[in-house]
Structures are given as C-alpha cells and as structure tokens.
Amino acid sequence: MDGAVKRVPVKTPGGAYDVVVGTGTLPLIAEKRDMLERDTFALVVNETVLGLHGDFIRRCFGGFRNFQSYVMPDGEEHKSYRHAEQAFDWLLESGISRRSTIVAIGGGVTGDFAGYLAALYMRGVSIIHVPTTLLAMVDSSVGGKVAVNLSAGKNIVGAFHQPEIVLADVDFLRTLPDNELRNGLAEAVKHAFIGEESLYALFDANDYDSIKSPEILAEVVYLSARFKSSIVERDEREGGVRAILNFGHTVGHAIESLLEYRGISHGEAVSLGMAAELELSVRAGLLDGAHAGRCVRLLERYGLCTRREGLDADGLMRHMKFDKKTSGGTAHFALLSGTGEPVYDRAVPDDLVRGVLIDVFAAGG
Ligand code: NAD
Ligand code: GLY
C-alpha cells in the first residue's frame, strides 16, 4: 500500500464517510468489507474500465466471498430511467438483498447510475464509489447527488444518497484520455475559482504537462474533494450555498443543450461557461476585470476553451430559460465577486446576459 493516502471526511445529515485519495487506494476495499460485514456485493463496472483494469479489479475483490458484476456500457445514453429498470431486475435475479452493497466503478455516468439504483433498490442499499475519471474523483462521487436521465432531459429523476466511502485511486487516471482529463480539470479549476485558494495556487504553479503527474493529480483530487465536502457539509440538499458549485454551469448547460450535446464535451462547455460568467461578474460590478483576465488565462494554460464562434446568443438565452436554475423567467447565476468569493442565486437582467453572450460567443471574441 502506498503511504501517500489522504482522507477527506464528509459529514452530512444523510451520512458520514471518507473520501480516500491516493495511489493504490482500491485495495482498501478489503478493510471496508470487514467493517460492513455484508455478504453480497454488486459491482456496477464500466465496460471500458473493466477492459483496461479488469485484472486489478478482480484482484481487489478476489477475497470477497460473494460478488456479482454488472457491466455498464459506455455512454451517457445508458444513464437512463429505462436502463435502470433492467438493472433493478438484474439486482433481484442476482440475489442482491437489503444487506448488500453496490460498488460503482467508473466515471460519473456509472457513479450516478449505480447511486440511483442504490438509492431506490429495496428502499435503499449502501453504495461505495470507486471513481475512475478525474471528473468523478473531483466532483460526482462526492456529495451524494445521484440521478438518471429521461428523454426529456438530463438528471431529471434522482435522489441524494451519500456513499459509505469513496475510494479515489489516481492510478486509474493513467489510462484516461486527454479530453476526459480536461473535463475533470474544468471542474477542479471551478473549485479553485470559487473558493479553494490552495488549489488556485497549485494550478497557478503548474501547467497541463506538469499537472499530469500522479502526485499532483492526487493533490488536485484531495483539495477538490476537501472543498466540495466543506460546501456539502453546510448544505447537503442545495437549499443555499451548494448552488455556488453551479459556477460556469448556467451558460455551460445552455451551450450543451443548444448544440444538442454534439461536438462539445461537458468540460469544454463548463469552461466556456466560466469564461462568460467571469465576464458577467465583471459587468455586474462584482469582479475586478484584471482578476477575471487572470482566471481566463489560467483556463487557457490548461487547454480549456474560453472563446467559441457562432453560438447564437438568443438561442442560448432560450435554453437558459429551461434550466433548473431559472425562476420567474430570469436566469439565476453563481457569480464571482473576487478570489474565492462566489455569489449564488443572483438574478441578472436579460440585456446584460445577452450582451456578454454576444461578445464572448456570437462574434467569436
Ligand atoms: P463518463 O462516466 O462517461 O466517463 C467518461 C469516459 O471515460 C467514458 O468513455 C469511460 O468509459 C472512460 N473512462 C472512465 N474511466 C477511465 C479510465 N480510468 N481510463 C480510461 N477511460 C476511462 O463521464 P464523466 O465525465 O466521468 O461523468 C459525467 C457524468 O457525471 C454525467 O452524467 C454528469 O451528469 C455526471 N455528474 C454528476 C455529478 C454529481 O454530483 N452527481 C457532478 C458532475 C457530473
Ligand atoms: N456538481 C454540483 C453538485 O454536486 O452540487
């Protein structure tokens, strides 16, 4: 076992657990098996991860008396309500009981889907997250949001279901493609902008090549999980401050939805969204332009896009009106008022938003 393992405690009304971060943390699952004294585990494992890391995963679970595996196909389209029904049938046919534990091994799609199964199966069974993408390590595995998609929209049906433990083993990231690494970096940079100063300093002191070392990635995951934990502990169910985690997402989701999720990754959309919302923060009189400029240059240093031509501002405005964060026809934003000083649930007049969207996107910047 590698010595460099760090633990982030997360304490919420829905459950207390550790996020265990480092290299070689998956073997710690054996400890948990003894603690849980449960006799059956259902592994919900992403097919790509199984292909790349199957031997390692089988070794870690080899000592378990009874485990069943469900292979989760690749792709957001499988995180669906329809697919969940099939998976519930599989859990039942496989003898998974109320005393069993589901273990999600994969990215955010697998974690959200398996977490949703765990929240509902037999009125709730326990879940362990083993995130294998950077995005899942820094964001989706922490905080208990689980959901599946309907054809009408993403994450429409879901729950808050906190895990027993999160085992974030950065060894998995060795096989992660660059575009997926950038998706995770976008969310980690978001944490740096909205409040985690040591993470901001770490990003500031590195670049895209140096950040890819396992030690530095482990620190990115640790600092991100620590920051997200501090927010979720204050507001588990997003009644207030948790909304700051939506920084960059109001515009980001509108971009994804306008482009029908084609030709753009979530990380690219969030990064473009952060660039637009930084500018909006400046024009709303909250943020100093020089600081916004530093943030934009930081995004660019990590190959995260901050400009894109030809996105129709009115189209984006229409998509924002359908967003979960819209109320009374006005889009609400998480904005920055300085380093680590986010303002959440801020209604911004349409003309101010449209002006930013035209300048950042329609004209190509
Ligand atoms: P993903 O789960 O689809 O994984 C991305 C790709 O990486 C997949 O093709 C997968 O097969 C591959 N992959 C995974 N681990 C790998 C590894 N170690 N090596 C090589 N390839 C690997 O996508 P994601 O970006 O991890 O997660 C996105 C999902 O997370 C979305 O559904 C989003 O809604 C959800 N999400 C949830 C929360 C939350 O709080 N619950 C937060 C943010 C995002
Ligand atoms: N990803 C945002 C949240 O967990 O609230």
Short mmCIF file of C-alpha atoms and ligand atoms in Angstrom, two decimals, residues 139 145 228 238 242 245, ligand 2:
data_model
loop_
_atom_site.label_atom_id
_atom_site.label_comp_id
_atom_site.label_asym_id
_atom_site.label_seq_id
_atom_site.Cartn_x
_atom_site.Cartn_y
_atom_site.Cartn_z
CA ASP A 139 -16.94 16.13 -8.36
CA LYS A 145 -26.27 13.51 -5.87
CA LYS A 228 -16.63 20.16 -2.12
CA GLU A 238 -28.72 22.59 -2.35
CA ARG A 242 -24.26 24.44 -2.63
CA LEU A 245 -20.95 24.75 -7.41
N1 GLY B 2 -21.90 19.08 -9.15
C1 GLY B 2 -22.62 20.01 -8.36
C2 GLY B 2 -23.08 19.45 -7.06
O1 GLY B 2 -22.73 18.35 -6.69
O2 GLY B 2 -23.84 20.10 -6.37
#
